[in-house]
XYZ file of C-alpha atoms in Angstrom:
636
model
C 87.968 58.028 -5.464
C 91.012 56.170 -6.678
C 91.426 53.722 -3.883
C 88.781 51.551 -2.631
C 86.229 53.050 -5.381
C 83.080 53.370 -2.879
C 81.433 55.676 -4.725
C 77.720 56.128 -4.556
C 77.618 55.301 -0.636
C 75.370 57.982 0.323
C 75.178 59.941 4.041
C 73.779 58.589 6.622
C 70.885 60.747 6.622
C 69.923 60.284 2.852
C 70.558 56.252 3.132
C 67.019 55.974 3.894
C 65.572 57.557 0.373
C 67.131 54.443 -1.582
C 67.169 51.601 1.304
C 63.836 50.754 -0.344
C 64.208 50.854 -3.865
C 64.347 48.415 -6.827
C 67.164 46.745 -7.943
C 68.395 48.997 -11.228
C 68.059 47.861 -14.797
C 71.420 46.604 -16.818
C 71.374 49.675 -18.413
C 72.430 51.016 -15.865
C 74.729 48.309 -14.483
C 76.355 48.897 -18.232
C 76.712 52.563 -17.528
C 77.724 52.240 -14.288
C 81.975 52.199 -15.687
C 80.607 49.092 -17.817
C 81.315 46.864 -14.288
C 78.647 44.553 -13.598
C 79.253 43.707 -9.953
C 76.009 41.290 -9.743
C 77.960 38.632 -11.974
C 81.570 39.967 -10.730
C 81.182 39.247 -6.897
C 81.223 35.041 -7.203
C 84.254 35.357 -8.907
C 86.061 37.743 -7.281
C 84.767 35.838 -3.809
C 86.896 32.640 -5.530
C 89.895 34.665 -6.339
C 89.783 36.477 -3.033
C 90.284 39.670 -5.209
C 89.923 42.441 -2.252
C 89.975 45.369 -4.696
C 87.136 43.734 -6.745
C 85.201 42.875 -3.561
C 85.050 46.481 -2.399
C 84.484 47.463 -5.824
C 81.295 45.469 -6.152
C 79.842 46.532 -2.620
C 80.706 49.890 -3.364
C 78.944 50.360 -6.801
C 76.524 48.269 -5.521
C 75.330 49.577 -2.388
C 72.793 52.030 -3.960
C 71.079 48.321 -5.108
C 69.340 47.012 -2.306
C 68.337 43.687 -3.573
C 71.637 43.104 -4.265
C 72.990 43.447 -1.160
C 69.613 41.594 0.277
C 70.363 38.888 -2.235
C 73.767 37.990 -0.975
C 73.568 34.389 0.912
C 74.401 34.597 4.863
C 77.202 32.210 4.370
C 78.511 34.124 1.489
C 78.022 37.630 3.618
C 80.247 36.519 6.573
C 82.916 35.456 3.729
C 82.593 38.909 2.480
C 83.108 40.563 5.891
C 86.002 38.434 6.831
C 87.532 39.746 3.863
C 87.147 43.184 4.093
C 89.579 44.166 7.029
C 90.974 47.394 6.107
C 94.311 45.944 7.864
C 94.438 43.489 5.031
C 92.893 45.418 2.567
C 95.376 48.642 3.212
C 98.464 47.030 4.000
C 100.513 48.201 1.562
C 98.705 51.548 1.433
C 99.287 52.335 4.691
C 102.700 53.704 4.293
C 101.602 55.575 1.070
C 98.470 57.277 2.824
C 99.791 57.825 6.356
C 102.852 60.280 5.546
C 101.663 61.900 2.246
C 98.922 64.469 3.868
C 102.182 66.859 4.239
C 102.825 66.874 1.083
C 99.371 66.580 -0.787
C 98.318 69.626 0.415
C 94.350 70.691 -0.390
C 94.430 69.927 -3.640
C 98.281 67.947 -4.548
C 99.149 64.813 -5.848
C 97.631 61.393 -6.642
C 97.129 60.032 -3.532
C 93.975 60.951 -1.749
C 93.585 61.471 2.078
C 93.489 59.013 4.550
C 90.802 60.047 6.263
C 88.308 60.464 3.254
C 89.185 56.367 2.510
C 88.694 55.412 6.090
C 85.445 58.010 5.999
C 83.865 55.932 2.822
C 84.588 52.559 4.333
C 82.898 53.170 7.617
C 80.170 54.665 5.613
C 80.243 51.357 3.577
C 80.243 48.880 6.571
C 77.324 50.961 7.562
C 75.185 50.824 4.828
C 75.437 47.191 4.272
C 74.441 46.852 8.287
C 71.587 49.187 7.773
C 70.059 47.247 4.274
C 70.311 43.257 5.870
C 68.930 44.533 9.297
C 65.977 46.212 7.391
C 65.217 43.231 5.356
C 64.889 41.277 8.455
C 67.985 39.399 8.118
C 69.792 39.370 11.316
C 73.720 39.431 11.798
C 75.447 36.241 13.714
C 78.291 36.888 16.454
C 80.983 35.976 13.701
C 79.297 38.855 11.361
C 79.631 41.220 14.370
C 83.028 40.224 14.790
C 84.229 41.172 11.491
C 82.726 44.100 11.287
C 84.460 45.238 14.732
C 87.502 44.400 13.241
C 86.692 46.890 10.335
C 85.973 49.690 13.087
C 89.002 49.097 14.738
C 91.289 49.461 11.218
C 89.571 52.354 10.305
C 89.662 53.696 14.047
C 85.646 55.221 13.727
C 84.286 55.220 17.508
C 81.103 55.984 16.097
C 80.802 53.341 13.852
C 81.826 51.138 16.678
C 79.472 52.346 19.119
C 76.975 51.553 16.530
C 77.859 48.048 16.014
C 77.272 47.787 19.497
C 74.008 49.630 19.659
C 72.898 47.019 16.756
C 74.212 43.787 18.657
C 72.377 44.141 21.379
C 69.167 44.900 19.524
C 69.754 41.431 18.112
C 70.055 40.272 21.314
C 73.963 39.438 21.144
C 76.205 40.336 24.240
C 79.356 41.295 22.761
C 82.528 39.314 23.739
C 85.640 40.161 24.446
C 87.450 40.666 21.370
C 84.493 42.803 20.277
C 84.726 44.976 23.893
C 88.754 44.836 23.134
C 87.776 46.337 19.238
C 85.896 49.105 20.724
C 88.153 50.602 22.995
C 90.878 50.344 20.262
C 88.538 52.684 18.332
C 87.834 54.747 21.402
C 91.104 55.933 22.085
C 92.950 56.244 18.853
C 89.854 57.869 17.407
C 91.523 61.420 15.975
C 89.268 62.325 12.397
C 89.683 66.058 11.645
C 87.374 68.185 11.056
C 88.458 68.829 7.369
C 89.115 64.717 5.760
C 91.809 66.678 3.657
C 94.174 67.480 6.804
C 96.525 64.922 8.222
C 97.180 63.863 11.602
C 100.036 66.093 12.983
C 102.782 64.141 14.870
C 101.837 65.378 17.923
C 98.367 65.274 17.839
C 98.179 62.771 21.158
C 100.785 64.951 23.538
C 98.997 65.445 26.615
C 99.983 69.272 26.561
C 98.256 71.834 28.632
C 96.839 73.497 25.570
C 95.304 70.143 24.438
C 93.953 69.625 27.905
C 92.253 73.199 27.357
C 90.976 72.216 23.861
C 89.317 69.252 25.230
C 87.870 70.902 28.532
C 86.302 73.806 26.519
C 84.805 71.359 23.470
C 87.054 72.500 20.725
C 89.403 69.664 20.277
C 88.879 68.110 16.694
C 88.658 64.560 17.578
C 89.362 63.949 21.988
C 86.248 63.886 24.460
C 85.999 66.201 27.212
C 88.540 65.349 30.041
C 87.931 62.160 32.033
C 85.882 60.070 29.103
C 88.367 57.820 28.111
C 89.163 56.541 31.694
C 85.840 55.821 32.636
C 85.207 54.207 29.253
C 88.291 51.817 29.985
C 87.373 51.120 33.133
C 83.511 50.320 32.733
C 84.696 48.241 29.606
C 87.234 46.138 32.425
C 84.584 46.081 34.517
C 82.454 44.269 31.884
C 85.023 41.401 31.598
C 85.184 40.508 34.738
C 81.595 40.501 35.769
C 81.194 38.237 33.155
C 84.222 36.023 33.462
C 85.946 37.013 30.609
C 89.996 36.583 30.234
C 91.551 40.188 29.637
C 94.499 39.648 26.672
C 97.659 41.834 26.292
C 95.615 44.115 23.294
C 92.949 44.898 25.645
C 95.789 45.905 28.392
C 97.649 48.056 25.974
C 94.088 49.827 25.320
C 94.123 50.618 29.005
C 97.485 52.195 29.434
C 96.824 54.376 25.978
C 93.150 55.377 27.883
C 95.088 56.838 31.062
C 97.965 57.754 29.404
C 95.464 60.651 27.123
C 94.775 61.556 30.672
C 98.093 61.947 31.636
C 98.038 59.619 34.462
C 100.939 58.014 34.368
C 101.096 56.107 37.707
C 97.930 53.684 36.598
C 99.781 52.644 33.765
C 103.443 51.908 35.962
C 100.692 50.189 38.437
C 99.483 48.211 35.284
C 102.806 47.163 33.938
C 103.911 46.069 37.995
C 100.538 44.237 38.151
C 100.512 42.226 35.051
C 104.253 41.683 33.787
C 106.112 42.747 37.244
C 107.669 45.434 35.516
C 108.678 48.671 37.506
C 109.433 51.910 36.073
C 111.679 52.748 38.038
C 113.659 50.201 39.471
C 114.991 48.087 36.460
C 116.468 45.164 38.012
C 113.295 43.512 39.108
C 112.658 40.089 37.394
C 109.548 40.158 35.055
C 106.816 37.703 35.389
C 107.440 34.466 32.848
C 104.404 33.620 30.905
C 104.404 30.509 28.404
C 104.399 31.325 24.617
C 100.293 31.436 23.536
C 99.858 33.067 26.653
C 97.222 35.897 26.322
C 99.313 38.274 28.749
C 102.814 37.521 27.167
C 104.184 40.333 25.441
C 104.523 40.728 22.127
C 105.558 43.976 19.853
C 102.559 45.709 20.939
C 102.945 46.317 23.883
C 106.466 48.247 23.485
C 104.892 50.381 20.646
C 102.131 50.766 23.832
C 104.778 52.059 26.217
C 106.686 54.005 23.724
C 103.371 55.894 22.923
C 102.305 56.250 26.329
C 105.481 57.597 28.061
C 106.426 59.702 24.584
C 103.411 61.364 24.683
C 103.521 62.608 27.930
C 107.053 63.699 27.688
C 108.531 60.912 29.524
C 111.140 59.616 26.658
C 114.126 58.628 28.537
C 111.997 56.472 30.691
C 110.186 54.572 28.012
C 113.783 54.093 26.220
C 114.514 51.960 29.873
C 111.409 49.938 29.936
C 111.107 49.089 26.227
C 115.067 47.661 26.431
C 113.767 45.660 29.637
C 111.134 43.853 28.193
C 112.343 43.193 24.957
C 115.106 41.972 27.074
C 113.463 39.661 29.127
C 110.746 38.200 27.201
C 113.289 37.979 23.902
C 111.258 40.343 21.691
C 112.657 42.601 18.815
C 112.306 46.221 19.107
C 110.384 47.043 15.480
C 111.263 50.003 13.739
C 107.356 51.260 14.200
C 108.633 51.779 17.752
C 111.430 53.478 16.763
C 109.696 55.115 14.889
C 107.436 56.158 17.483
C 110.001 57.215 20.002
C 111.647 59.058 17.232
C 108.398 61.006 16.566
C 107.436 61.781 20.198
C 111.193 63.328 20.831
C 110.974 65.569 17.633
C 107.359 66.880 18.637
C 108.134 67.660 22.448
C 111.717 69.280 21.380
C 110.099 71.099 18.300
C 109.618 74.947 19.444
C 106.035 76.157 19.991
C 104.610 79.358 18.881
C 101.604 81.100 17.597
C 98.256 81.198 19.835
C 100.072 77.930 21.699
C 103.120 80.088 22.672
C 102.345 81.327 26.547
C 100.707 77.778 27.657
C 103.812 75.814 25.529
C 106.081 77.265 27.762
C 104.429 76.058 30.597
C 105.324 72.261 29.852
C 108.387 70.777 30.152
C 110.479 70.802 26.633
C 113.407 68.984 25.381
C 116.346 70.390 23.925
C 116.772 70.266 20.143
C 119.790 68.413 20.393
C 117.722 65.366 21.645
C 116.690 64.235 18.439
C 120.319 63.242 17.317
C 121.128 62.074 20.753
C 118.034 59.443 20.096
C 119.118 59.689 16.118
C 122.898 58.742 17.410
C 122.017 55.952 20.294
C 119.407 53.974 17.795
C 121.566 53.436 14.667
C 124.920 52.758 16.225
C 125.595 49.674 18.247
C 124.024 47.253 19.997
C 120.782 48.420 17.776
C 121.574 49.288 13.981
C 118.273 50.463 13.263
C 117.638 51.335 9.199
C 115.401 54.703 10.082
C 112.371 54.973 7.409
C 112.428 58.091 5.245
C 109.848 59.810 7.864
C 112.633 59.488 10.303
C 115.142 61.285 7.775
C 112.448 63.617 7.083
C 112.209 64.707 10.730
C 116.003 64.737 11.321
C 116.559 66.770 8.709
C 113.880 69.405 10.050
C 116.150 69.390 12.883
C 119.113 69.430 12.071
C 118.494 72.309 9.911
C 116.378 74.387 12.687
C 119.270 73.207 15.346
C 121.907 74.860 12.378
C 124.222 71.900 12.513
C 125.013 72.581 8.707
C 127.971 70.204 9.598
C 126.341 66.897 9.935
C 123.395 67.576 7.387
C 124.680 67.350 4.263
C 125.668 63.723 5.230
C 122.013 62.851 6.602
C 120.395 64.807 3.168
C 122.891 62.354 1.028
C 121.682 59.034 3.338
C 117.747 60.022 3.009
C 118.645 60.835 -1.147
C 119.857 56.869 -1.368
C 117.091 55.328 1.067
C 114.896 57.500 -1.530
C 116.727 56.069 -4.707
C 116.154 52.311 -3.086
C 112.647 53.065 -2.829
C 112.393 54.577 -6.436
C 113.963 51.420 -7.251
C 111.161 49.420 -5.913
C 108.356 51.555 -7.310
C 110.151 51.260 -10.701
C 110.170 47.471 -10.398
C 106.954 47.242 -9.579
C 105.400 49.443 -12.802
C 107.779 47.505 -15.333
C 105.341 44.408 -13.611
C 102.433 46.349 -13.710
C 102.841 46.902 -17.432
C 103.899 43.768 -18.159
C 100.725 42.078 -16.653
C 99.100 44.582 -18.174
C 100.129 43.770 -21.848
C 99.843 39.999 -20.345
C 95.922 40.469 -20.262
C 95.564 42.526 -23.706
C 97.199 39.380 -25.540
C 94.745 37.021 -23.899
C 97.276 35.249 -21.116
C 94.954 34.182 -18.075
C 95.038 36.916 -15.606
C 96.772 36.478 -11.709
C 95.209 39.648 -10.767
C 92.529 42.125 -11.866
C 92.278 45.356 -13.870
C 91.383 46.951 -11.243
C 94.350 45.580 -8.572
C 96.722 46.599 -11.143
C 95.818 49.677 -11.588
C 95.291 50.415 -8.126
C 99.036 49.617 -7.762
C 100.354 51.770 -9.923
C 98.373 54.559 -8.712
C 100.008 53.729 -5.268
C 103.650 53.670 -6.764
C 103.213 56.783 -8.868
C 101.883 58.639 -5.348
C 104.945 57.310 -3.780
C 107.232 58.299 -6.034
C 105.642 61.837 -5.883
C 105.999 62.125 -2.389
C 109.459 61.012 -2.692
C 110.355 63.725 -5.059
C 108.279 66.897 -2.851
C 110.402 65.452 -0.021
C 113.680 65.864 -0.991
C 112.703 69.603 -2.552
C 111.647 70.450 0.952
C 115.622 68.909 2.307
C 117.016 71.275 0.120
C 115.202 74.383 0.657
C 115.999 73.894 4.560
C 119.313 73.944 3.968
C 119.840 77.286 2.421
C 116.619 78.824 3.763
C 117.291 78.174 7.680
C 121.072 79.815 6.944
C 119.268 83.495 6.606
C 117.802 84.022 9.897
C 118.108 87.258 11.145
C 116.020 90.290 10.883
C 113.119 89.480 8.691
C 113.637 85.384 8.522
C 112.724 83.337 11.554
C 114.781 83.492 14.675
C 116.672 81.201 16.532
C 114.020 79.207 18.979
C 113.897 79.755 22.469
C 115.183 77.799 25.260
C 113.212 76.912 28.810
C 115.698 76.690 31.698
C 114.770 74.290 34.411
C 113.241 77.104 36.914
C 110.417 78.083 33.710
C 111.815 81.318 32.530
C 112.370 81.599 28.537
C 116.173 82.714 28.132
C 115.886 84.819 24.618
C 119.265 84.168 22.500
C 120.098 86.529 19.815
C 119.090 85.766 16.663
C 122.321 83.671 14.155
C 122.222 84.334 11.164
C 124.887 81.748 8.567
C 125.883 84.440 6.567
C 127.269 86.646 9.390
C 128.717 83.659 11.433
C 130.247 81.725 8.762
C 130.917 83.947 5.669
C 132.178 80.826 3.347
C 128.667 79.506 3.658
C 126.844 81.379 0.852
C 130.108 82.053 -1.337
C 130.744 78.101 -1.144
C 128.774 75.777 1.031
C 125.550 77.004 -0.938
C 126.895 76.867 -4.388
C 128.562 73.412 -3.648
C 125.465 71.752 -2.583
C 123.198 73.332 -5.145
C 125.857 71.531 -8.007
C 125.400 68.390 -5.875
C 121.210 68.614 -5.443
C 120.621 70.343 -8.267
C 118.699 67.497 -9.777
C 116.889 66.903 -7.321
C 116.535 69.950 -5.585
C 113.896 73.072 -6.483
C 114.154 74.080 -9.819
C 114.171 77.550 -8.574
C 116.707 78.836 -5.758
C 116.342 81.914 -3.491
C 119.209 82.732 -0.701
C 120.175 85.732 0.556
C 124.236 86.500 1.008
C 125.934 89.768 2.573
C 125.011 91.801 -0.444
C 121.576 91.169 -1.252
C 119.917 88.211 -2.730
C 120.348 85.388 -5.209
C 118.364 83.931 -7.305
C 118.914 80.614 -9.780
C 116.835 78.701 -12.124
C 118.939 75.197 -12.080
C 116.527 73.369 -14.514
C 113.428 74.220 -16.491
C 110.094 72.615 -14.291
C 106.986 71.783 -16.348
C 103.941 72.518 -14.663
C 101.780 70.070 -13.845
C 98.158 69.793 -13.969
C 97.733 70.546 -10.262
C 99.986 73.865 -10.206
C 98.161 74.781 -13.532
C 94.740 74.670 -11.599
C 96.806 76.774 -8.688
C 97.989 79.531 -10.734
C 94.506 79.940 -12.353
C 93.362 80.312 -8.877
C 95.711 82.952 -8.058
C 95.007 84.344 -11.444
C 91.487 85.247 -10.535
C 92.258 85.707 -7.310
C 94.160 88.422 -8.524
C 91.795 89.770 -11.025
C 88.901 89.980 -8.301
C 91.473 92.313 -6.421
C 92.153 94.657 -9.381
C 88.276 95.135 -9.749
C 87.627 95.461 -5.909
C 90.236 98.205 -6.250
C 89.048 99.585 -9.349
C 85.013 99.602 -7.836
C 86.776 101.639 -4.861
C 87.781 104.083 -6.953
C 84.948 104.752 -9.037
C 82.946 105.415 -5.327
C 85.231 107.572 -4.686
C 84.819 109.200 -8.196
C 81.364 109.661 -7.705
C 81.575 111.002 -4.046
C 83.593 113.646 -5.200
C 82.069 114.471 -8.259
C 78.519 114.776 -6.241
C 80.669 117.226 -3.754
C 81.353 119.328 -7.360
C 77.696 119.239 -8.289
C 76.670 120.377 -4.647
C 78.613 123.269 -4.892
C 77.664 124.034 -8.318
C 73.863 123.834 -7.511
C 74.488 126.581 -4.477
C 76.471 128.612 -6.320
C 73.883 128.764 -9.175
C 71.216 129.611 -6.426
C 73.698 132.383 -5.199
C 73.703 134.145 -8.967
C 77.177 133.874 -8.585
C 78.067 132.028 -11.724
C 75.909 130.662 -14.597
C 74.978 127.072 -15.456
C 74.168 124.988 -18.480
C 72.502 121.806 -18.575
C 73.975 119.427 -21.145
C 72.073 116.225 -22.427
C 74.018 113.668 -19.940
C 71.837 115.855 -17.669
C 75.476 117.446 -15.036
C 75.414 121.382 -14.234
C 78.284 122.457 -15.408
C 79.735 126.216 -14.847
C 81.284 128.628 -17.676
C 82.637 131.704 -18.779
C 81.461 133.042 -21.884
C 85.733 133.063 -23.247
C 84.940 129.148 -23.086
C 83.996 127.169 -26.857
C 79.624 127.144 -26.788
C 77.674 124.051 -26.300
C 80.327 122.250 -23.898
C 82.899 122.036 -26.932
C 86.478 121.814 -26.757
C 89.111 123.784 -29.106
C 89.736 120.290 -31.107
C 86.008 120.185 -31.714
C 85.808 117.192 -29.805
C 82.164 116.986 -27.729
C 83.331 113.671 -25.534
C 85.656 115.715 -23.514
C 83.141 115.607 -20.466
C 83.419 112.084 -20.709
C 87.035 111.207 -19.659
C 86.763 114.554 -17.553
């Protein structure tokens, strides 16, 4: 664990084997990396160092007394500090859009969901050890630790908090109802931690709705759960005279829009802001700034999630100008972003076990991503897209075969990527000079640990960075060969619901410049950058490059060695198969042999490996051959 270094935080199961042991000796503090988190805690609590906070409850959660030792004062402090929103700020870009690329076993960076996985299981251990010592938590400790559900989106740890606060004989408020129902309905951990979240893993599709109704969806409740969860949770409020906020709102509109009812959330945009979906030149309600209902950023990214994920882009584009327009607020590019993502998964094409109920939803055309790509960045908006945006454009672009526009967007994403690089290389250059800083005795601004935590960040980055624009380049030339044994040309759903089957383009046939000089010219442009291998096919056969020489790294090392014995366990399998089928035959021989010698019809001699064999008496005596060599029966 590279990140937030919670190692020894055991299941929940086992937690209760070492609740109630003694604090360990400082010989093993000293062999625990040498990091002696008893006398490292006060300072780091002064410094508010956040990766030496989380270092010291994570090495020392196994220590009971230590974490029974902590002063109540001092414990809140702690749990105010360890909001994974602060804590993975500038991880979240790093962790969110490198599963993709990481693969099982790729990379520096680990998976998302095994750092979120290890906090929870943190926040839940330290719960577990100061309840069992018989030190109750106060509302303020219960509201931090909601908080920490809610960044690392764990229902289940939430519902626990809950569970515990009203053992305590708390009645949760409304920022801690608010917290809950954040976790509730973006709740999506996989199955396997070392999977990503696909960008379409919220579309309220008919073969999600089928996952869900028959139990097999990896992370959504059976149909109906999330609306009566909202609801009983708005109930609560009001009974007790509680003031609903914009968050808890926006909570409500994601709960019925995973239900795909669409009409309670227009109803709760008319109700609370006056805003109608569908006719735009109604005046929205004013509400002073500090306001708890006036809108802020989140509740666009609200409506662009909602109405993207039920296929209902074009109308969320609408609203989201109207309200930014009326209550002055600036479309962010994480809504952008959004929108962006939501149009690329409902155009994508569908296919495998998904294919017959895909088809039955509505599906926009592939040339609805540049539309969006086209309206955004030109006037009056000028959005900069992120390199996830180019990443999905690209896809696009190259699956749509406009080979005329991609170059250019390949050659923007390469300089957004060479910006970036620039940043990462900035920030190592600081890393190693406050690294050298602290080996010459200068009094350190930030810890060991922070630093190094950085640069493991950057160098993931930059790794990312480099997979991604191997992948641009292998679209290019590998989406040109469709035809008979590539992948075909998607397709299209006409408005009445048949699927109209085009023939399948292939580049080579419909443009014959493109692998005699499109592909050559942009493999001298890429080639740096590009795979250091190149496979395209032309009208004659195929061809195949090696631009640069590629070291292997560690992690394609441990890959090949895989396939390596994966290889040699097939050779034996086969090999064992036909030795069987050796023997079968050769008992067939001796079966025939052994009735034949019954018969009288031909003699036999017993040799010392113990087989009948038959022979004529023109054959060499005692089984040997005419080189005098008496192993011949052995490689018979």
């Amino acid at each position: 664990m590279t990140i937030v270094a919670v190692r020894g935080v055991l299941p929940y199961a086992a937690r209760a084997a070492w609740i109630r042991g003694q604090r360990p000796s400082n010989a093993n503090v000293v062999k625990n990396d040498g990091f002696d988190y008893v006398r490292r805690l006060p300072t780091a609590l002064r410094s508010k160092e956040i990766d030496d906070i989380l270092r010291c409850l994570g090495q020392g959660a196994l220590d009971a007394h230590f974490i029974r030792s902590i002063a109540p004062s001092t414990f809140t402090a702690v749990l105010g500090l360890l909001r994974p929103g602060r804590m993975l700020a500038d991880w979240e870009q790093a962790l969110a859009h490198n599963w993709w690329i990481r693969g099982r076993h790729y990379g520096t960076l680990p998976s998302r969901w095994h750092v979120y996985a290890r906090f929870s299981d943190l926040v839940a251990s330290l719960v577990d050890i100061r309840r069992r010592a018989g030190m109750p938590l106060g509302m303020l400790d219960y509201r931090h630790l909601m908080h920490a559900a809610t960044g690392v989106a764990n229902s289940d740890l939430a519902r626990s908090l809950l569970l515990a606060m009203r053992q305590d004989g708390l009645q949760p408020d409304a920022d801690c109802i608010t917290a809950y129902l954040h976790c509730l309905v973006w709740d999506r951990r996989p199955r396997d931690p070392d999977l990503g979240d696909a960008s379409g893993a919220f579309r309220t599709a008919p073969i999600n709705t089928s996952l869900r109704r028959k139990g097999k969806h990896p992370f959504a409740p059976a149909p109906g759960v999330y609306v009566v969860e909202a609801e009983e949770a708005f109930q609560s409020l009001l009974s007790r005279g509680l003031v609903v906020d914009e968050a808890f709102m926006c909570h409500m509109m994601t709960a019925y829009a995973r239900e795909n009812d669409m009409d309670s959330c227009v109803k709760i945009l008319f109700r609370f802001w006056n805003v109608d979906a569908e006719n735009f030149e109604t005046q929205a309600r004013p509400y002073p700034p500090g306001h708890p209902l006036r809108p802020t950023g989140r509740l666009l990214h609200t409506i662009a999630h909602a109405f993207g994920a039920t296929n209902r882009v074009t109308t969320s584009l609408r609203i989201i100008d109207q309200v930014s327009t009326a209550y002055d607020i600036h479309i962010g590019i994480d809504v952008w972003e959004e929108i962006f993502v939501w149009t690329f998964s409902h155009s994508w094409p569908r296919g495998s076990s998904s294919f017959g109920l895909a088809h039955k939803t509505e599906r926009l055309t592939l040339k609805a991503v540049e539309q969006l790509w086209q309206v955004m960045t030109n006037e009056p908006y000028r959005v900069r897209p992120t390199l996830r945006m180019y990443h999905l454009s690209i896809k696009n672009l190259t699956q749509f075969q406009r080979y005329d526009i991609v170059v250019g967007r390949i050659r923007e994403g390469l300089a957004a990527i060479h910006a970036d690089n620039a940043t990462l290389s900035a920030n190592l250059e600081a890393h190693r000079s406050a690294w050298l800083a602290r080996g010459l005795g200068a009094v350190p601004k930030t810890s060991k640990w922070a630093l190094k935590r950085r640069r493991i960040r950057d160098v993931g980055v930059a790794q990312r960075n480099a997979v991604m624009l191997k992948r641009w380049c292998r679209w290019y030339y590998e989406q040109g060969n469709r035809g008979p044994g590539f992948r075909r040309k998607p397709h299209e759903v006409l408005p009445d619901g048949t699927v109209q089957k085009e023939p399948p383009d292939n580049m080579r046939f419909t443009q014959p410049f493109w692998a005699y000089r499109d592909v050559p010219n942009f493999l001298a442009e890429f080639a740096n950058v590009g795979p250091h291998i190149v496979t395209y096919r032309t009208h004659t056969g195929f061809v195949s490059i090696r631009l640069r020489w590629h070291w292997p790294t560690e992690e394609e090392h441990m890959r090949n060695h895989r396939l390596l014995r994966k290889r040699q366990a097939t050779l034996m399998k086969q090999h064992r198969q036909k030795m069987k089928q050796w023997l079968l035959e050769h008992k067939q021989e001796l079966a025939e042999h052994e009735l034949a010698m019954k018969e009288g019809a031909a003699p036999a001699k017993r040799h010392r490996d113990g087989i009948f064999t038959s022979y004529d008496d023109d054959e060499d005596d005692y089984g040997e051959d005419e080189a005098g060599d008496k192993d011949w029966w052995r490689r018979r």
